[in-house]
Amino acid sequence: MERPADRLERRLRAFLTALAVLALPLAVWAAGQATYSHYTQVRQTQPARLHPVTALLLTDARSGGDRPGAQSGFDALARWSDHNGQHAGVAPVRAWLHQGATATVWLDAHGTIAAPPEGRDFAATAGVAVGCGTALAGVAGAYTTRWAVGQYFERRRAARWTRERERFEPGWTARCRS
């Protein structure tokens, strides 16, 4: 015969397992899809706010990580022309370009250098990464909750055994001495 506490524990564990098996894939899909949709929309609106110009590199491209306050990636001093005239400035460029090479520089509506738009694959990569992170967090959360439920019931069982032993032990030890 199963005790009520054991029955409750079994049902809670079954519920948590079913929740993880049924709800977790939906949560993973929803998180990945929302991230993908967000970055797809950003990619579609960025070209409307940015416009490319061809720039001549005045210095070799170098890593931005070796200067305080610089963004990661590569940049170089570049010169370009647009409808407002000639300009020069530090622009993000592809790695390992040398002085004299040309590169595409992205400008905002005010003619200020901006970060280039995200690549086509960024939305998909971000969606998969967020989905995987959600899956890992969901599995860890479900396992931790299931473990905590087991620990709670284990402590209750141990306390009950201790109370029963304290109640019946004096009679057992007296019987064993006679």
mmCIF file with all atom_site columns, C-alpha atoms in Angstrom:
data_model
loop_
_atom_site.group_PDB
_atom_site.id
_atom_site.type_symbol
_atom_site.label_atom_id
_atom_site.label_alt_id
_atom_site.label_comp_id
_atom_site.label_asym_id
_atom_site.label_entity_id
_atom_site.label_seq_id
_atom_site.pdbx_PDB_ins_code
_atom_site.Cartn_x
_atom_site.Cartn_y
_atom_site.Cartn_z
_atom_site.occupancy
_atom_site.B_iso_or_equiv
_atom_site.pdbx_formal_charge
_atom_site.auth_seq_id
_atom_site.auth_comp_id
_atom_site.auth_asym_id
_atom_site.auth_atom_id
_atom_site.pdbx_PDB_model_num
ATOM 1   C CA . MET A 1 1   ? 0.000  0.000  0.000   1.00 0.00 ? 1   MET A CA 1
ATOM 2   C CA . GLU A 1 2   ? 1.317  3.410  -0.979  1.00 0.00 ? 2   GLU A CA 1
ATOM 3   C CA . ARG A 1 3   ? 1.431  6.184  1.600   1.00 0.00 ? 3   ARG A CA 1
ATOM 4   C CA . PRO A 1 4   ? -0.287 9.474  0.676   1.00 0.00 ? 4   PRO A CA 1
ATOM 5   C CA . ALA A 1 5   ? 3.056  11.330 0.745   1.00 0.00 ? 5   ALA A CA 1
ATOM 6   C CA . ASP A 1 6   ? 4.593  8.781  -1.645  1.00 0.00 ? 6   ASP A CA 1
ATOM 7   C CA . ARG A 1 7   ? 1.598  9.069  -3.962  1.00 0.00 ? 7   ARG A CA 1
ATOM 8   C CA . LEU A 1 8   ? 1.888  12.886 -3.917  1.00 0.00 ? 8   LEU A CA 1
ATOM 9   C CA . GLU A 1 9   ? 5.628  12.689 -4.630  1.00 0.00 ? 9   GLU A CA 1
ATOM 10  C CA . ARG A 1 10  ? 5.095  10.294 -7.533  1.00 0.00 ? 10  ARG A CA 1
ATOM 11  C CA . ARG A 1 11  ? 2.394  12.537 -9.008  1.00 0.00 ? 11  ARG A CA 1
ATOM 12  C CA . LEU A 1 12  ? 4.520  15.670 -8.622  1.00 0.00 ? 12  LEU A CA 1
ATOM 13  C CA . ARG A 1 13  ? 7.484  14.007 -10.315 1.00 0.00 ? 13  ARG A CA 1
ATOM 14  C CA . ALA A 1 14  ? 5.260  12.761 -13.149 1.00 0.00 ? 14  ALA A CA 1
ATOM 15  C CA . PHE A 1 15  ? 3.777  16.245 -13.563 1.00 0.00 ? 15  PHE A CA 1
ATOM 16  C CA . LEU A 1 16  ? 7.225  17.884 -13.640 1.00 0.00 ? 16  LEU A CA 1
ATOM 17  C CA . THR A 1 17  ? 8.468  15.343 -16.175 1.00 0.00 ? 17  THR A CA 1
ATOM 18  C CA . ALA A 1 18  ? 5.407  15.851 -18.391 1.00 0.00 ? 18  ALA A CA 1
ATOM 19  C CA . LEU A 1 19  ? 5.818  19.619 -18.095 1.00 0.00 ? 19  LEU A CA 1
ATOM 20  C CA . ALA A 1 20  ? 9.459  19.386 -19.165 1.00 0.00 ? 20  ALA A CA 1
ATOM 21  C CA . VAL A 1 21  ? 8.680  17.025 -22.050 1.00 0.00 ? 21  VAL A CA 1
ATOM 22  C CA . LEU A 1 22  ? 5.675  18.985 -23.348 1.00 0.00 ? 22  LEU A CA 1
ATOM 23  C CA . ALA A 1 23  ? 6.256  22.629 -22.427 1.00 0.00 ? 23  ALA A CA 1
ATOM 24  C CA . LEU A 1 24  ? 10.016 22.869 -22.846 1.00 0.00 ? 24  LEU A CA 1
ATOM 25  C CA . PRO A 1 25  ? 10.040 22.275 -26.624 1.00 0.00 ? 25  PRO A CA 1
ATOM 26  C CA . LEU A 1 26  ? 7.371  24.955 -27.016 1.00 0.00 ? 26  LEU A CA 1
ATOM 27  C CA . ALA A 1 27  ? 9.378  27.399 -24.902 1.00 0.00 ? 27  ALA A CA 1
ATOM 28  C CA . VAL A 1 28  ? 12.539 26.645 -26.881 1.00 0.00 ? 28  VAL A CA 1
ATOM 29  C CA . TRP A 1 29  ? 10.752 27.162 -30.192 1.00 0.00 ? 29  TRP A CA 1
ATOM 30  C CA . ALA A 1 30  ? 9.056  30.382 -28.999 1.00 0.00 ? 30  ALA A CA 1
ATOM 31  C CA . ALA A 1 31  ? 12.302 31.896 -27.699 1.00 0.00 ? 31  ALA A CA 1
ATOM 32  C CA . GLY A 1 32  ? 14.237 30.979 -30.836 1.00 0.00 ? 32  GLY A CA 1
ATOM 33  C CA . GLN A 1 33  ? 11.470 32.196 -33.136 1.00 0.00 ? 33  GLN A CA 1
ATOM 34  C CA . ALA A 1 34  ? 11.097 35.509 -31.262 1.00 0.00 ? 34  ALA A CA 1
ATOM 35  C CA . THR A 1 35  ? 14.839 36.134 -31.469 1.00 0.00 ? 35  THR A CA 1
ATOM 36  C CA . TYR A 1 36  ? 14.945 35.208 -35.149 1.00 0.00 ? 36  TYR A CA 1
ATOM 37  C CA . SER A 1 37  ? 11.977 37.489 -35.912 1.00 0.00 ? 37  SER A CA 1
ATOM 38  C CA . HIS A 1 38  ? 13.539 40.378 -33.992 1.00 0.00 ? 38  HIS A CA 1
ATOM 39  C CA . TYR A 1 39  ? 16.865 40.219 -35.817 1.00 0.00 ? 39  TYR A CA 1
ATOM 40  C CA . THR A 1 40  ? 15.172 39.653 -39.166 1.00 0.00 ? 40  THR A CA 1
ATOM 41  C CA . GLN A 1 41  ? 13.167 42.825 -38.624 1.00 0.00 ? 41  GLN A CA 1
ATOM 42  C CA . VAL A 1 42  ? 16.309 44.711 -37.535 1.00 0.00 ? 42  VAL A CA 1
ATOM 43  C CA . ARG A 1 43  ? 18.088 43.506 -40.684 1.00 0.00 ? 43  ARG A CA 1
ATOM 44  C CA . GLN A 1 44  ? 15.197 44.670 -42.854 1.00 0.00 ? 44  GLN A CA 1
ATOM 45  C CA . THR A 1 45  ? 15.075 48.154 -41.295 1.00 0.00 ? 45  THR A CA 1
ATOM 46  C CA . GLN A 1 46  ? 18.829 48.772 -41.078 1.00 0.00 ? 46  GLN A CA 1
ATOM 47  C CA . PRO A 1 47  ? 19.424 49.383 -44.797 1.00 0.00 ? 47  PRO A CA 1
ATOM 48  C CA . ALA A 1 48  ? 16.715 52.061 -44.744 1.00 0.00 ? 48  ALA A CA 1
ATOM 49  C CA . ARG A 1 49  ? 18.624 53.929 -42.004 1.00 0.00 ? 49  ARG A CA 1
ATOM 50  C CA . LEU A 1 50  ? 22.123 53.248 -43.338 1.00 0.00 ? 50  LEU A CA 1
ATOM 51  C CA . HIS A 1 51  ? 23.774 53.728 -46.692 1.00 0.00 ? 51  HIS A CA 1
ATOM 52  C CA . PRO A 1 52  ? 27.082 52.328 -47.908 1.00 0.00 ? 52  PRO A CA 1
ATOM 53  C CA . VAL A 1 53  ? 29.971 54.327 -49.330 1.00 0.00 ? 53  VAL A CA 1
ATOM 54  C CA . THR A 1 54  ? 33.313 53.162 -50.656 1.00 0.00 ? 54  THR A CA 1
ATOM 55  C CA . ALA A 1 55  ? 36.231 54.356 -48.560 1.00 0.00 ? 55  ALA A CA 1
ATOM 56  C CA . LEU A 1 56  ? 39.983 54.366 -49.157 1.00 0.00 ? 56  LEU A CA 1
ATOM 57  C CA . LEU A 1 57  ? 41.992 53.047 -46.210 1.00 0.00 ? 57  LEU A CA 1
ATOM 58  C CA . LEU A 1 58  ? 44.654 55.459 -44.985 1.00 0.00 ? 58  LEU A CA 1
ATOM 59  C CA . THR A 1 59  ? 46.062 52.910 -42.487 1.00 0.00 ? 59  THR A CA 1
ATOM 60  C CA . ASP A 1 60  ? 46.172 49.137 -42.180 1.00 0.00 ? 60  ASP A CA 1
ATOM 61  C CA . ALA A 1 61  ? 43.217 47.527 -40.442 1.00 0.00 ? 61  ALA A CA 1
ATOM 62  C CA . ARG A 1 62  ? 43.996 46.655 -36.859 1.00 0.00 ? 62  ARG A CA 1
ATOM 63  C CA . SER A 1 63  ? 42.166 44.984 -34.052 1.00 0.00 ? 63  SER A CA 1
ATOM 64  C CA . GLY A 1 64  ? 40.014 47.289 -31.981 1.00 0.00 ? 64  GLY A CA 1
ATOM 65  C CA . GLY A 1 65  ? 40.641 45.090 -28.946 1.00 0.00 ? 65  GLY A CA 1
ATOM 66  C CA . ASP A 1 66  ? 44.171 46.442 -28.450 1.00 0.00 ? 66  ASP A CA 1
ATOM 67  C CA . ARG A 1 67  ? 43.024 50.008 -27.730 1.00 0.00 ? 67  ARG A CA 1
ATOM 68  C CA . PRO A 1 68  ? 41.110 51.142 -24.624 1.00 0.00 ? 68  PRO A CA 1
ATOM 69  C CA . GLY A 1 69  ? 37.497 52.046 -25.366 1.00 0.00 ? 69  GLY A CA 1
ATOM 70  C CA . ALA A 1 70  ? 37.591 50.593 -28.891 1.00 0.00 ? 70  ALA A CA 1
ATOM 71  C CA . GLN A 1 71  ? 34.959 48.203 -30.145 1.00 0.00 ? 71  GLN A CA 1
ATOM 72  C CA . SER A 1 72  ? 35.901 44.645 -30.906 1.00 0.00 ? 72  SER A CA 1
ATOM 73  C CA . GLY A 1 73  ? 36.631 43.791 -34.521 1.00 0.00 ? 73  GLY A CA 1
ATOM 74  C CA . PHE A 1 74  ? 38.917 45.622 -36.925 1.00 0.00 ? 74  PHE A CA 1
ATOM 75  C CA . ASP A 1 75  ? 39.018 49.265 -37.890 1.00 0.00 ? 75  ASP A CA 1
ATOM 76  C CA . ALA A 1 76  ? 41.180 51.651 -39.891 1.00 0.00 ? 76  ALA A CA 1
ATOM 77  C CA . LEU A 1 77  ? 41.512 55.328 -40.668 1.00 0.00 ? 77  LEU A CA 1
ATOM 78  C CA . ALA A 1 78  ? 39.588 55.823 -43.920 1.00 0.00 ? 78  ALA A CA 1
ATOM 79  C CA . ARG A 1 79  ? 38.623 58.610 -46.350 1.00 0.00 ? 79  ARG A CA 1
ATOM 80  C CA . TRP A 1 80  ? 35.358 58.666 -48.287 1.00 0.00 ? 80  TRP A CA 1
ATOM 81  C CA . SER A 1 81  ? 33.123 61.021 -50.214 1.00 0.00 ? 81  SER A CA 1
ATOM 82  C CA . ASP A 1 82  ? 29.375 61.398 -50.008 1.00 0.00 ? 82  ASP A CA 1
ATOM 83  C CA . HIS A 1 83  ? 26.834 64.071 -50.909 1.00 0.00 ? 83  HIS A CA 1
ATOM 84  C CA . ASN A 1 84  ? 28.218 66.269 -48.088 1.00 0.00 ? 84  ASN A CA 1
ATOM 85  C CA . GLY A 1 85  ? 31.799 66.232 -49.408 1.00 0.00 ? 85  GLY A CA 1
ATOM 86  C CA . GLN A 1 86  ? 35.002 64.455 -48.365 1.00 0.00 ? 86  GLN A CA 1
ATOM 87  C CA . HIS A 1 87  ? 35.349 62.928 -44.894 1.00 0.00 ? 87  HIS A CA 1
ATOM 88  C CA . ALA A 1 88  ? 37.881 60.952 -42.916 1.00 0.00 ? 88  ALA A CA 1
ATOM 89  C CA . GLY A 1 89  ? 37.506 58.905 -39.778 1.00 0.00 ? 89  GLY A CA 1
ATOM 90  C CA . VAL A 1 90  ? 38.037 55.586 -38.072 1.00 0.00 ? 90  VAL A CA 1
ATOM 91  C CA . ALA A 1 91  ? 35.712 53.014 -39.619 1.00 0.00 ? 91  ALA A CA 1
ATOM 92  C CA . PRO A 1 92  ? 34.990 49.336 -38.946 1.00 0.00 ? 92  PRO A CA 1
ATOM 93  C CA . VAL A 1 93  ? 36.491 47.228 -41.747 1.00 0.00 ? 93  VAL A CA 1
ATOM 94  C CA . ARG A 1 94  ? 37.193 43.587 -42.577 1.00 0.00 ? 94  ARG A CA 1
ATOM 95  C CA . ALA A 1 95  ? 40.239 42.022 -40.975 1.00 0.00 ? 95  ALA A CA 1
ATOM 96  C CA . TRP A 1 96  ? 43.690 42.292 -42.480 1.00 0.00 ? 96  TRP A CA 1
ATOM 97  C CA . LEU A 1 97  ? 42.996 45.005 -45.064 1.00 0.00 ? 97  LEU A CA 1
ATOM 98  C CA . HIS A 1 98  ? 46.057 47.122 -45.876 1.00 0.00 ? 98  HIS A CA 1
ATOM 99  C CA . GLN A 1 99  ? 46.590 50.816 -46.507 1.00 0.00 ? 99  GLN A CA 1
ATOM 100 C CA . GLY A 1 100 ? 45.364 51.779 -49.983 1.00 0.00 ? 100 GLY A CA 1
ATOM 101 C CA . ALA A 1 101 ? 42.657 49.106 -50.124 1.00 0.00 ? 101 ALA A CA 1
ATOM 102 C CA . THR A 1 102 ? 39.006 50.036 -50.454 1.00 0.00 ? 102 THR A CA 1
ATOM 103 C CA . ALA A 1 103 ? 36.279 49.018 -48.057 1.00 0.00 ? 103 ALA A CA 1
ATOM 104 C CA . THR A 1 104 ? 32.559 49.587 -47.669 1.00 0.00 ? 104 THR A CA 1
ATOM 105 C CA . VAL A 1 105 ? 31.742 52.001 -44.851 1.00 0.00 ? 105 VAL A CA 1
ATOM 106 C CA . TRP A 1 106 ? 28.180 52.410 -43.590 1.00 0.00 ? 106 TRP A CA 1
ATOM 107 C CA . LEU A 1 107 ? 26.857 55.880 -42.753 1.00 0.00 ? 107 LEU A CA 1
ATOM 108 C CA . ASP A 1 108 ? 23.693 56.905 -40.951 1.00 0.00 ? 108 ASP A CA 1
ATOM 109 C CA . ALA A 1 109 ? 21.372 59.724 -42.101 1.00 0.00 ? 109 ALA A CA 1
ATOM 110 C CA . HIS A 1 110 ? 23.688 62.333 -40.544 1.00 0.00 ? 110 HIS A CA 1
ATOM 111 C CA . GLY A 1 111 ? 26.758 60.996 -42.355 1.00 0.00 ? 111 GLY A CA 1
ATOM 112 C CA . THR A 1 112 ? 28.218 59.472 -39.190 1.00 0.00 ? 112 THR A CA 1
ATOM 113 C CA . ILE A 1 113 ? 30.007 56.129 -39.410 1.00 0.00 ? 113 ILE A CA 1
ATOM 114 C CA . ALA A 1 114 ? 27.801 53.321 -38.167 1.00 0.00 ? 114 ALA A CA 1
ATOM 115 C CA . ALA A 1 115 ? 28.289 49.624 -37.552 1.00 0.00 ? 115 ALA A CA 1
ATOM 116 C CA . PRO A 1 116 ? 27.589 47.591 -40.678 1.00 0.00 ? 116 PRO A CA 1
ATOM 117 C CA . PRO A 1 117 ? 24.250 45.789 -40.877 1.00 0.00 ? 117 PRO A CA 1
ATOM 118 C CA . GLU A 1 118 ? 24.160 42.258 -39.553 1.00 0.00 ? 118 GLU A CA 1
ATOM 119 C CA . GLY A 1 119 ? 24.812 39.471 -42.025 1.00 0.00 ? 119 GLY A CA 1
ATOM 120 C CA . ARG A 1 120 ? 22.037 37.273 -43.415 1.00 0.00 ? 120 ARG A CA 1
ATOM 121 C CA . ASP A 1 121 ? 22.889 34.373 -41.138 1.00 0.00 ? 121 ASP A CA 1
ATOM 122 C CA . PHE A 1 122 ? 22.964 36.387 -37.903 1.00 0.00 ? 122 PHE A CA 1
ATOM 123 C CA . ALA A 1 123 ? 19.201 36.115 -37.251 1.00 0.00 ? 123 ALA A CA 1
ATOM 124 C CA . ALA A 1 124 ? 19.238 32.344 -37.675 1.00 0.00 ? 124 ALA A CA 1
ATOM 125 C CA . THR A 1 125 ? 22.370 31.943 -35.551 1.00 0.00 ? 125 THR A CA 1
ATOM 126 C CA . ALA A 1 126 ? 20.943 34.140 -32.796 1.00 0.00 ? 126 ALA A CA 1
ATOM 127 C CA . GLY A 1 127 ? 17.638 32.226 -32.876 1.00 0.00 ? 127 GLY A CA 1
ATOM 128 C CA . VAL A 1 128 ? 19.393 28.873 -32.559 1.00 0.00 ? 128 VAL A CA 1
ATOM 129 C CA . ALA A 1 129 ? 21.663 30.172 -29.784 1.00 0.00 ? 129 ALA A CA 1
ATOM 130 C CA . VAL A 1 130 ? 18.742 31.545 -27.766 1.00 0.00 ? 130 VAL A CA 1
ATOM 131 C CA . GLY A 1 131 ? 16.793 28.322 -28.354 1.00 0.00 ? 131 GLY A CA 1
ATOM 132 C CA . CYS A 1 132 ? 19.727 26.238 -27.098 1.00 0.00 ? 132 CYS A CA 1
ATOM 133 C CA . GLY A 1 133 ? 20.152 28.505 -24.088 1.00 0.00 ? 133 GLY A CA 1
ATOM 134 C CA . THR A 1 134 ? 16.457 28.200 -23.316 1.00 0.00 ? 134 THR A CA 1
ATOM 135 C CA . ALA A 1 135 ? 16.679 24.418 -23.624 1.00 0.00 ? 135 ALA A CA 1
ATOM 136 C CA . LEU A 1 136 ? 19.644 24.244 -21.255 1.00 0.00 ? 136 LEU A CA 1
ATOM 137 C CA . ALA A 1 137 ? 17.998 26.577 -18.753 1.00 0.00 ? 137 ALA A CA 1
ATOM 138 C CA . GLY A 1 138 ? 14.721 24.648 -18.977 1.00 0.00 ? 138 GLY A CA 1
ATOM 139 C CA . VAL A 1 139 ? 16.366 21.266 -18.452 1.00 0.00 ? 139 VAL A CA 1
ATOM 140 C CA . ALA A 1 140 ? 18.425 22.625 -15.553 1.00 0.00 ? 140 ALA A CA 1
ATOM 141 C CA . GLY A 1 141 ? 15.322 24.204 -14.007 1.00 0.00 ? 141 GLY A CA 1
ATOM 142 C CA . ALA A 1 142 ? 13.227 21.060 -14.409 1.00 0.00 ? 142 ALA A CA 1
ATOM 143 C CA . TYR A 1 143 ? 15.971 18.848 -13.005 1.00 0.00 ? 143 TYR A CA 1
ATOM 144 C CA . THR A 1 144 ? 16.586 21.185 -10.068 1.00 0.00 ? 144 THR A CA 1
ATOM 145 C CA . THR A 1 145 ? 12.871 21.394 -9.270  1.00 0.00 ? 145 THR A CA 1
ATOM 146 C CA . ARG A 1 146 ? 12.491 17.622 -9.503  1.00 0.00 ? 146 ARG A CA 1
ATOM 147 C CA . TRP A 1 147 ? 15.542 17.159 -7.270  1.00 0.00 ? 147 TRP A CA 1
ATOM 148 C CA . ALA A 1 148 ? 14.209 19.697 -4.730  1.00 0.00 ? 148 ALA A CA 1
ATOM 149 C CA . VAL A 1 149 ? 10.851 17.903 -4.590  1.00 0.00 ? 149 VAL A CA 1
ATOM 150 C CA . GLY A 1 150 ? 12.667 14.603 -3.959  1.00 0.00 ? 150 GLY A CA 1
ATOM 151 C CA . GLN A 1 151 ? 14.811 16.182 -1.231  1.00 0.00 ? 151 GLN A CA 1
ATOM 152 C CA . TYR A 1 152 ? 11.738 17.658 0.460   1.00 0.00 ? 152 TYR A CA 1
ATOM 153 C CA . PHE A 1 153 ? 9.958  14.309 0.565   1.00 0.00 ? 153 PHE A CA 1
ATOM 154 C CA . GLU A 1 154 ? 13.150 12.518 1.641   1.00 0.00 ? 154 GLU A CA 1
ATOM 155 C CA . ARG A 1 155 ? 13.526 14.894 4.610   1.00 0.00 ? 155 ARG A CA 1
ATOM 156 C CA . ARG A 1 156 ? 9.879  14.339 5.530   1.00 0.00 ? 156 ARG A CA 1
ATOM 157 C CA . ARG A 1 157 ? 10.368 10.546 5.396   1.00 0.00 ? 157 ARG A CA 1
ATOM 158 C CA . ALA A 1 158 ? 13.535 10.727 7.506   1.00 0.00 ? 158 ALA A CA 1
ATOM 159 C CA . ALA A 1 159 ? 11.800 12.922 10.104  1.00 0.00 ? 159 ALA A CA 1
ATOM 160 C CA . ARG A 1 160 ? 8.857  10.517 10.216  1.00 0.00 ? 160 ARG A CA 1
ATOM 161 C CA . TRP A 1 161 ? 11.176 7.524  10.663  1.00 0.00 ? 161 TRP A CA 1
ATOM 162 C CA . THR A 1 162 ? 12.973 9.374  13.471  1.00 0.00 ? 162 THR A CA 1
ATOM 163 C CA . ARG A 1 163 ? 9.673  10.147 15.260  1.00 0.00 ? 163 ARG A CA 1
ATOM 164 C CA . GLU A 1 164 ? 8.511  6.528  14.928  1.00 0.00 ? 164 GLU A CA 1
ATOM 165 C CA . ARG A 1 165 ? 11.845 5.172  16.140  1.00 0.00 ? 165 ARG A CA 1
ATOM 166 C CA . GLU A 1 166 ? 11.756 7.473  19.178  1.00 0.00 ? 166 GLU A CA 1
ATOM 167 C CA . ARG A 1 167 ? 8.210  6.365  19.947  1.00 0.00 ? 167 ARG A CA 1
ATOM 168 C CA . PHE A 1 168 ? 8.786  2.612  19.631  1.00 0.00 ? 168 PHE A CA 1
ATOM 169 C CA . GLU A 1 169 ? 12.479 2.183  20.464  1.00 0.00 ? 169 GLU A CA 1
ATOM 170 C CA . PRO A 1 170 ? 12.062 2.107  24.296  1.00 0.00 ? 170 PRO A CA 1
ATOM 171 C CA . GLY A 1 171 ? 9.769  -0.940 23.986  1.00 0.00 ? 171 GLY A CA 1
ATOM 172 C CA . TRP A 1 172 ? 12.154 -2.719 21.610  1.00 0.00 ? 172 TRP A CA 1
ATOM 173 C CA . THR A 1 173 ? 15.234 -2.227 23.722  1.00 0.00 ? 173 THR A CA 1
ATOM 174 C CA . ALA A 1 174 ? 13.392 -3.372 26.896  1.00 0.00 ? 174 ALA A CA 1
ATOM 175 C CA . ARG A 1 175 ? 12.191 -6.488 25.106  1.00 0.00 ? 175 ARG A CA 1
ATOM 176 C CA . CYS A 1 176 ? 15.703 -7.279 23.888  1.00 0.00 ? 176 CYS A CA 1
ATOM 177 C CA . ARG A 1 177 ? 17.171 -7.056 27.445  1.00 0.00 ? 177 ARG A CA 1
ATOM 178 C CA . SER A 1 178 ? 14.766 -9.543 28.991  1.00 0.00 ? 178 SER A CA 1
#
